[in-house]
Amino acid sequence: MPEGAATPELARVTSRWAVDGSHTIDGYRSSGSYAGYESIKAALDMTPDQVSGLVKDATVLGRGGAGFPAGVKWGFCPPGVWPRYLVVNGDESEPGTYKDRILMERDPHQLIEGCLIAAYAIGVAQVFLYVRGEMAHAQERIAAALNEAYAAGLVGKNILGTDFSVDIVLHWGAGAYIVGEETALIESLEGNRGMPRLKPPFFPAAKGLYMAPTIVNNVETLANLPWLVAHGVDEYRSVGTEASPGTRLIALSGHVNTPGVFEVPQGTTTFRELFESEQYGGGIRDGHHLKMFIPGGASAPWFFPEQVDLPLEGRVIGGEGSMLGSGAIVVMDETTDAVKACLRVVRFFARESCGKCAPCREGTTWEEKILQRILDGHGRPSDLDLLLDVADNISPGPYPTAAHPDAGLEAVPFPPRQTTICPLGPSSVAPITSAIRRFRPEFEAKITKRDSIPVSAAPAAPAPTPTAQGHH
Amino acid sequence: MARFSAANEQLARSIVSRYPLPKSATIPLCHLAQEQDGHLTDDAMGHIAELVGCTAAEVLGTASFYEMFKRHETGTYCVNVCTNISCLLLGGEELLEHAEQKLGVRPGGTTADGMFTLEDVECIAACTEAPALQVNYRYFHQITTDEFDQLVDDLRAGKLADEIPPHGTLGKVRQEIPADKVANITPPEQQTEPVWIARHRLAAEAAAPAEGGES
Amino acid sequence: MSERPRKIEITDPVEITVDGQTVTAQSGELLIEACERAGAYVPRFCYHPRMEPVGMCRMCLVEVDTGRGPALQPSCMLPVTPGMAVDTTGEKVAKAQDGVLEFLLANHPLDCPVCDKGGECPLQDQTVAYGPGESRFVEEKRHYTKPIPISETVYLDRERCILCDRCTRFAKEVAGDPLIHFAERGAQTEVATFPGEPFSSYFSGNTVQICPVGALTAKPYRFKARPWDLEESESTCTGCSVGCRVTVQSSRNEVLRFQGVDSDPVNWSWLCDKGRFGFEAGNSEDRLGEPLLRDGGELRPARWSDALTAAASALKGADADRVAVLGGARLTNEGQLAWARLAKSVVGTDHVDAQLGDGLPAEVVLDLPGATIDEVCAPGGTVLYLGPDPKEELPVLHLRLRHAAVNDRVKIVSVSPVATGLSEFAAADVHPRPGETAVLVAALFGGDVPSDGVAGVPAEQVLAARELLSGAQDLKVVVGRQNLAESAAVMVDAVAAVRAAVPTATFLPALRRANVRGALEAGLAPGRLPGRATLEAPGSWKDAWGSLPKSVGRDAEGILTAAAAGRIDVLVLLGADPLSDFPDRDLAAKALDAAGTVISVDPFVNASAARAADVVLAAAAFGEVAGTTTSLEGRVTTLAQQVTPPGTARADWLLAVELADRLGTDTKVATAEDLWAQMVEGSAAHAGASTEALADEANVDGVLLALDGSGFTAPAATQVPPQNSYSLRLVVNRSLYDHGTLLSHCPSSAPLSREATLVLGPADAESIAVTTGSPVKVTAQRATITAVATVVDSVPRGTAVLHHNLADADADGVDPGRIVIAGEPVTEIRVEAG
């Protein structure tokens, strides 16, 4: 089954995925698309500003969800204010997203070297590598890699004999999706409940960990840095588009023949190519056709067959009413019950709401209860409008959605507005507006006829050979 | 039902020392307590409060926010079946139903023999390997009902004991920071401009005295 | 009520637009405040002006345009910036606010008819004013066991809770007692205590007051009244001398509740629990509703005419030099003036002392340049703290100091014999040996520091504290009695040491009895006359009062010593209970037994009166007498009469006027205001505090007396003998909850007093092989007592602690009063395992 990059030339962060022992320091040094721990040596020969400049010039976009340029983000640290902290967001939890875990499990030194490069450039003396709690194997791999790197003088005091010193501390979470939001991550790292802070005034680059300037970067973002330093800006920008250069990891799941995690050029690859190419998804599950898909994680408004020719380009997708988010594409064929899929995603947000602000805490659970009632056959005709109005009280005004040409409806561009503190509450609205706008009759059928479309009773094709393990 | 053992208290203190402020160690120490006792006891939370310098109520506030901290006894193995969207599409719910029947408990329940606690969980980041589950946070990808039965039987028979430690233990490898390698871990207010930044700033200022540079 | 809009002075104006009107706001202030002052009240639940905003409830969303288009923003989190345009009422804002209200109501029970908060509930008020008529939420609501006690006095109903974070924020930010916290997550979030660790904060009652729904209720008020049945008036709490402003609320002539009022220079709306629930004493069945006369050894009810005649004839028949008056610090200013005149002019004795050997000389309180609470807590300042543990004795002052240190960069150098509530946040916290405070204080300002330290404080601590004080331009000193087992002279010497080093230092006296400052201002101290006049320089009082005592009289210790020697024929206890309050209980008991006629003026039969009073004049208590009071900082505020006294109990001032009349002096006083007018007329310091001035809206926080005291002269330093290396120096501390007369009559607070134990440091405990819980024998010069030991890290080596008035006066308990000898500079004890 395919995974990683379609060609070796495209393999930047995935170049060691298929290599045995790539998680060790020796494996890291001796394999892959660049020589391990040579990039930090090269970076140390540059000034910190030059390294930052490299990241800025290459336009390394954040891979966590918002897609903000990392170099620009680094520049938001107020000058002359110390300490600065770097926090690595490895709390991958967005439904559909599966990439940071592989990066941490299979190539932990790549991430560590990325941290070193960033720490050197930003002026960070302590890095916290926050790994999702449920990822025991990734924690083991990173702990072992850090132990090797400390022993080799690559992390800690006077790295490679220079005056550059930085500690990298492995920290792990304990099960809370919201901690993937950067201010909640910081709260969690401070030992608190992972409840987001308000922005303004708590922008991490100014008032982050312990109220000090803090850069929070995603695992994949930092994993790109060693390759970038080794190959330079021009080569980095040689694939992708002007606005979205380089590659990015896409987790393609759901009703395709060969789901997998792929490294693809940003901006140029289209959804159709991903779904249909033999190198990637290998087509919609045999005998079925596409009903809808989520283009960027559970928080993203849904797309439909009309949108399959759009490129994986943040701005384009935003303009068309959704987001590329965390690179998580979930494909759903016509057997999927839109109401049930909608409920499942809404339930996720209701369960994961931190409870800090009223609209999210009360609104998401209310949405879930209404949808569950509809699905259970106790829906009322007024429930759909109620649902939409409750949603509107979480995210007021027209909610981002894809165009629906048959119904004469235009796209509403991303992002949504919010009465909440953070985007979690508004994210629960994405499946509701997406599904009701497109599949209102399915909802009405549940309410009036108490009819139910069977949900994926069994995969239409035999499942790929199962391997009962996740260790590599 | 216990405070930290002497050895674990030592370990706990070394974990606290890795953070600029002790309270940051709360979650790692809760994991350590869970590793020691299988779940997070009140006594352990009281001890953690002493070690990180806060009240037990604050430790409870933090711990109870996170799903992985169990404040009651669980089975030796927590079987977490994902039913979120990608797994739902490929049989996650059916797998959960099967697991309920096989184990004879509803999600949240523990088998009478104390071996298994079944949970219906949110996305575990194995979406392309649906349906997926975890046993004590170890992954099992693309699980069929037959494979599930085999897995349960193997666990009962102790065949996976080496691979899967009892509930509470996460990573079997711990980060160790040798004392002579620690770069600079102090409270934030004691931190100053890193030396390499200062060196480059001074060099830049010397090269272009009129510019001034950031300070 | 408690959250009245704050008056601010605009020093850095910015112009913003609120609902189309141009408004001048203070740069950086929160939009919600600016809107409110502009008349656009924005509804809110989580926002509280005295706590950090959190933006959680989302009720205060308004539409704000800062040039990038309008967006919904929580006005409690947004500082105003120039040109900001705000819409607080538009359609989008209304929809958002209605939506939030609906969310908050979704899981909120509809039990308003049986909820204590009903009628004064912000959630109910908002819903009635703007909410939907009908609920769209048809699902099952959340359910919890209700209510659950989270402390001895506070109950929590989690179903009603809207998770605004006010109580939990208060506990952490304001009180520094984070014993309640959010637990669980999302829709299951609840406020919780840790199992076995209740919310035992001295300040827990504030959470009830600030709860915007009926989730938190206080045991003393639960189901007692409906808000619309309450009558209320603003007054001042007399639980201690801080002078917290309160609303006194009553129904059917019974005080049922205190609510803190946000007095900006004083209590910021906070109260301690002792004060908040202190009204219970007034409702006690033990209150005296009629006077008593001793008859055959028993105190029996009597007619007022008989009681007053008995008192008057005792006074009339006695030689003035054999009459003494103890107490008066719990009276109103007016009562104090009336009694001062009765004692000093009508009777002619100067043996008058409002304090009971547990205070400071009048010249320390009145004759030093004064500092207000606000001045002590001014941002960035430096404070030398020489007072008692403020958390135990002056709780709201503790909150102000905590805020100053934690939020406003105030450096507190705390000097005390053992750790206090300040230790947690003081910049320096040093513990000199009892008796040697002045030596240490002198060393904090200069001189050689021996390598083995000063007064038991290690050299490096002395130097670190000196460093903190060295740059202090405007040093503020808080001074009080830290240790009842050492003489007051120790603290007077410490004050002299500060004065010698920093002549510009200003002082806040930290004495705890409610109106002790007023009593001293009224002349209830030896050698003093009202308005800071003295017998030597009586000013206009000589003319106003006629005769004055010939010479300076005795203080409390002198009075009790004279009485014990049979030289006092009439002893008046003016709301005083020397048996419980005087540090040397042995002397107090002897004095009471040997005094001639003992007249007690009190709302209760206190321990001393029960033992020795011949006449008990039933006095009105707090809330039953209108008048004024003077706080520790010299702030005069009004006291309201909210209910009538029980039976025929009378105001203190009236009793003094009647007795004066029976002794042949017409004081020309018909009302309390008449008395106050005499005070204002006769005292330059009181000139601004007339009844009219106090009624002025501009003086809503009261009137500060002149604080320009200058008459203090340092007495000769007290000689403290060197410490015997086999003995420990005793510290006698006060606790918030002790066995005081009023507290004993508060059903909610009385059970909270701690067990009396001997508290030792670990080194001393080890040397005599005792641990917490071990029985010990404490031997002092006069007596040996037995106690149980408590071992804590915060007590330094060579020192041991007993708590004052925790043991019953008559029992053979752990009572430091049995071993402390009045007049000794320090008390040395030997402790052995027993």
PDB file of N, CA and C in Angstrom, chain A residues 249-287:
ATOM      1  N   LEU A 249       2.228  16.943   4.108  1.00  0.00           N
ATOM      2  CA  LEU A 249       1.703  15.611   4.358  1.00  0.00           C
ATOM      3  C   LEU A 249       0.189  15.650   4.382  1.00  0.00           C
ATOM      4  N   ILE A 250      -0.382  14.676   3.673  1.00  0.00           N
ATOM      5  CA  ILE A 250      -1.832  14.572   3.618  1.00  0.00           C
ATOM      6  C   ILE A 250      -2.214  13.178   4.101  1.00  0.00           C
ATOM      7  N   ALA A 251      -3.117  13.138   5.070  1.00  0.00           N
ATOM      8  CA  ALA A 251      -3.660  11.836   5.477  1.00  0.00           C
ATOM      9  C   ALA A 251      -4.974  11.659   4.735  1.00  0.00           C
ATOM     10  N   LEU A 252      -5.010  10.656   3.885  1.00  0.00           N
ATOM     11  CA  LEU A 252      -6.206  10.411   3.079  1.00  0.00           C
ATOM     12  C   LEU A 252      -6.899   9.181   3.655  1.00  0.00           C
ATOM     13  N   SER A 253      -8.078   9.382   4.216  1.00  0.00           N
ATOM     14  CA  SER A 253      -8.760   8.261   4.867  1.00  0.00           C
ATOM     15  C   SER A 253     -10.195   8.173   4.383  1.00  0.00           C
ATOM     16  N   GLY A 254     -10.871   7.148   4.806  1.00  0.00           N
ATOM     17  CA  GLY A 254     -12.272   6.980   4.432  1.00  0.00           C
ATOM     18  C   GLY A 254     -12.413   6.061   3.235  1.00  0.00           C
ATOM     19  N   HIS A 255     -13.377   6.380   2.386  1.00  0.00           N
ATOM     20  CA  HIS A 255     -13.793   5.468   1.324  1.00  0.00           C
ATOM     21  C   HIS A 255     -12.954   5.582   0.057  1.00  0.00           C
ATOM     22  N   VAL A 256     -11.652   5.431   0.180  1.00  0.00           N
ATOM     23  CA  VAL A 256     -10.811   5.290  -1.015  1.00  0.00           C
ATOM     24  C   VAL A 256     -10.195   3.893  -0.953  1.00  0.00           C
ATOM     25  N   ASN A 257      -9.719   3.463  -2.084  1.00  0.00           N
ATOM     26  CA  ASN A 257      -9.201   2.087  -2.113  1.00  0.00           C
ATOM     27  C   ASN A 257      -7.913   1.939  -1.313  1.00  0.00           C
ATOM     28  N   THR A 258      -7.031   2.930  -1.424  1.00  0.00           N
ATOM     29  CA  THR A 258      -5.761   2.824  -0.706  1.00  0.00           C
ATOM     30  C   THR A 258      -5.518   4.080   0.126  1.00  0.00           C
ATOM     31  N   PRO A 259      -6.117   4.080   1.318  1.00  0.00           N
ATOM     32  CA  PRO A 259      -5.859   5.236   2.185  1.00  0.00           C
ATOM     33  C   PRO A 259      -4.395   5.268   2.593  1.00  0.00           C
ATOM     34  N   GLY A 260      -3.917   6.432   2.952  1.00  0.00           N
ATOM     35  CA  GLY A 260      -2.515   6.503   3.361  1.00  0.00           C
ATOM     36  C   GLY A 260      -2.110   7.926   3.677  1.00  0.00           C
ATOM     37  N   VAL A 261      -0.867   8.055   4.135  1.00  0.00           N
ATOM     38  CA  VAL A 261      -0.309   9.367   4.438  1.00  0.00           C
ATOM     39  C   VAL A 261       0.703   9.682   3.338  1.00  0.00           C
ATOM     40  N   PHE A 262       0.486  10.771   2.637  1.00  0.00           N
ATOM     41  CA  PHE A 262       1.282  11.063   1.455  1.00  0.00           C
ATOM     42  C   PHE A 262       1.957  12.423   1.572  1.00  0.00           C
ATOM     43  N   GLU A 263       3.177  12.489   1.049  1.00  0.00           N
ATOM     44  CA  GLU A 263       3.851  13.784   0.946  1.00  0.00           C
ATOM     45  C   GLU A 263       3.632  14.282  -0.468  1.00  0.00           C
ATOM     46  N   VAL A 264       2.901  15.367  -0.596  1.00  0.00           N
ATOM     47  CA  VAL A 264       2.548  15.839  -1.945  1.00  0.00           C
ATOM     48  C   VAL A 264       2.959  17.304  -2.092  1.00  0.00           C
ATOM     49  N   PRO A 265       3.208  17.727  -3.314  1.00  0.00           N
ATOM     50  CA  PRO A 265       3.489  19.148  -3.534  1.00  0.00           C
ATOM     51  C   PRO A 265       2.273  19.981  -3.128  1.00  0.00           C
ATOM     52  N   GLN A 266       2.511  21.047  -2.383  1.00  0.00           N
ATOM     53  CA  GLN A 266       1.404  21.916  -1.997  1.00  0.00           C
ATOM     54  C   GLN A 266       0.947  22.698  -3.209  1.00  0.00           C
ATOM     55  N   GLY A 267      -0.313  23.044  -3.210  1.00  0.00           N
ATOM     56  CA  GLY A 267      -0.792  24.027  -4.172  1.00  0.00           C
ATOM     57  C   GLY A 267      -1.050  23.501  -5.568  1.00  0.00           C
ATOM     58  N   THR A 268      -0.333  22.483  -5.978  1.00  0.00           N
ATOM     59  CA  THR A 268      -0.516  22.003  -7.341  1.00  0.00           C
ATOM     60  C   THR A 268      -1.329  20.715  -7.400  1.00  0.00           C
ATOM     61  N   THR A 269      -1.124  19.844  -6.442  1.00  0.00           N
ATOM     62  CA  THR A 269      -1.892  18.607  -6.422  1.00  0.00           C
ATOM     63  C   THR A 269      -3.368  18.937  -6.223  1.00  0.00           C
ATOM     64  N   THR A 270      -4.253  18.211  -6.933  1.00  0.00           N
ATOM     65  CA  THR A 270      -5.687  18.447  -6.732  1.00  0.00           C
ATOM     66  C   THR A 270      -6.273  17.299  -5.922  1.00  0.00           C
ATOM     67  N   PHE A 271      -7.479  17.540  -5.413  1.00  0.00           N
ATOM     68  CA  PHE A 271      -8.161  16.477  -4.680  1.00  0.00           C
ATOM     69  C   PHE A 271      -8.391  15.273  -5.590  1.00  0.00           C
ATOM     70  N   ARG A 272      -8.744  15.554  -6.854  1.00  0.00           N
ATOM     71  CA  ARG A 272      -9.030  14.445  -7.769  1.00  0.00           C
ATOM     72  C   ARG A 272      -7.806  13.545  -7.908  1.00  0.00           C
ATOM     73  N   GLU A 273      -6.642  14.212  -8.076  1.00  0.00           N
ATOM     74  CA  GLU A 273      -5.421  13.444  -8.231  1.00  0.00           C
ATOM     75  C   GLU A 273      -5.188  12.565  -7.002  1.00  0.00           C
ATOM     76  N   LEU A 274      -5.403  13.153  -5.843  1.00  0.00           N
ATOM     77  CA  LEU A 274      -5.209  12.400  -4.601  1.00  0.00           C
ATOM     78  C   LEU A 274      -6.153  11.208  -4.511  1.00  0.00           C
ATOM     79  N   PHE A 275      -7.406  11.465  -4.870  1.00  0.00           N
ATOM     80  CA  PHE A 275      -8.395  10.400  -4.733  1.00  0.00           C
ATOM     81  C   PHE A 275      -8.150   9.283  -5.752  1.00  0.00           C
ATOM     82  N   GLU A 276      -7.758   9.702  -6.977  1.00  0.00           N
ATOM     83  CA  GLU A 276      -7.808   8.742  -8.065  1.00  0.00           C
ATOM     84  C   GLU A 276      -6.459   8.133  -8.423  1.00  0.00           C
ATOM     85  N   SER A 277      -5.367   8.859  -8.220  1.00  0.00           N
ATOM     86  CA  SER A 277      -4.072   8.354  -8.651  1.00  0.00           C
ATOM     87  C   SER A 277      -3.716   7.061  -7.932  1.00  0.00           C
ATOM     88  N   GLU A 278      -3.109   6.159  -8.678  1.00  0.00           N
ATOM     89  CA  GLU A 278      -2.681   4.893  -8.089  1.00  0.00           C
ATOM     90  C   GLU A 278      -1.607   5.120  -7.030  1.00  0.00           C
ATOM     91  N   GLN A 279      -0.853   6.237  -7.208  1.00  0.00           N
ATOM     92  CA  GLN A 279       0.190   6.516  -6.210  1.00  0.00           C
ATOM     93  C   GLN A 279      -0.423   6.943  -4.876  1.00  0.00           C
ATOM     94  N   TYR A 280      -1.654   7.408  -4.940  1.00  0.00           N
ATOM     95  CA  TYR A 280      -2.304   7.894  -3.729  1.00  0.00           C
ATOM     96  C   TYR A 280      -3.519   7.014  -3.415  1.00  0.00           C
ATOM     97  N   GLY A 281      -4.687   7.585  -3.516  1.00  0.00           N
ATOM     98  CA  GLY A 281      -5.886   6.893  -3.030  1.00  0.00           C
ATOM     99  C   GLY A 281      -6.382   5.732  -3.866  1.00  0.00           C
ATOM    100  N   GLY A 282      -5.986   5.698  -5.103  1.00  0.00           N
ATOM    101  CA  GLY A 282      -6.394   4.569  -5.935  1.00  0.00           C
ATOM    102  C   GLY A 282      -7.881   4.525  -6.253  1.00  0.00           C
ATOM    103  N   GLY A 283      -8.547   5.674  -6.160  1.00  0.00           N
ATOM    104  CA  GLY A 283      -9.948   5.736  -6.537  1.00  0.00           C
ATOM    105  C   GLY A 283     -10.894   5.542  -5.365  1.00  0.00           C
ATOM    106  N   ILE A 284     -12.122   6.021  -5.571  1.00  0.00           N
ATOM    107  CA  ILE A 284     -13.168   5.816  -4.563  1.00  0.00           C
ATOM    108  C   ILE A 284     -13.408   4.322  -4.477  1.00  0.00           C
ATOM    109  N   ARG A 285     -13.732   3.874  -3.278  1.00  0.00           N
ATOM    110  CA  ARG A 285     -14.016   2.467  -3.028  1.00  0.00           C
ATOM    111  C   ARG A 285     -14.774   1.864  -4.219  1.00  0.00           C
ATOM    112  N   ASP A 286     -14.322   0.698  -4.690  1.00  0.00           N
ATOM    113  CA  ASP A 286     -14.838   0.140  -5.930  1.00  0.00           C
ATOM    114  C   ASP A 286     -16.356   0.009  -5.891  1.00  0.00           C
ATOM    115  N   GLY A 287     -16.948   0.434  -7.013  1.00  0.00           N
ATOM    116  CA  GLY A 287     -18.388   0.316  -7.127  1.00  0.00           C
ATOM    117  C   GLY A 287     -19.147   1.452  -6.476  1.00  0.00           C
TER     118      GLY A 287
END
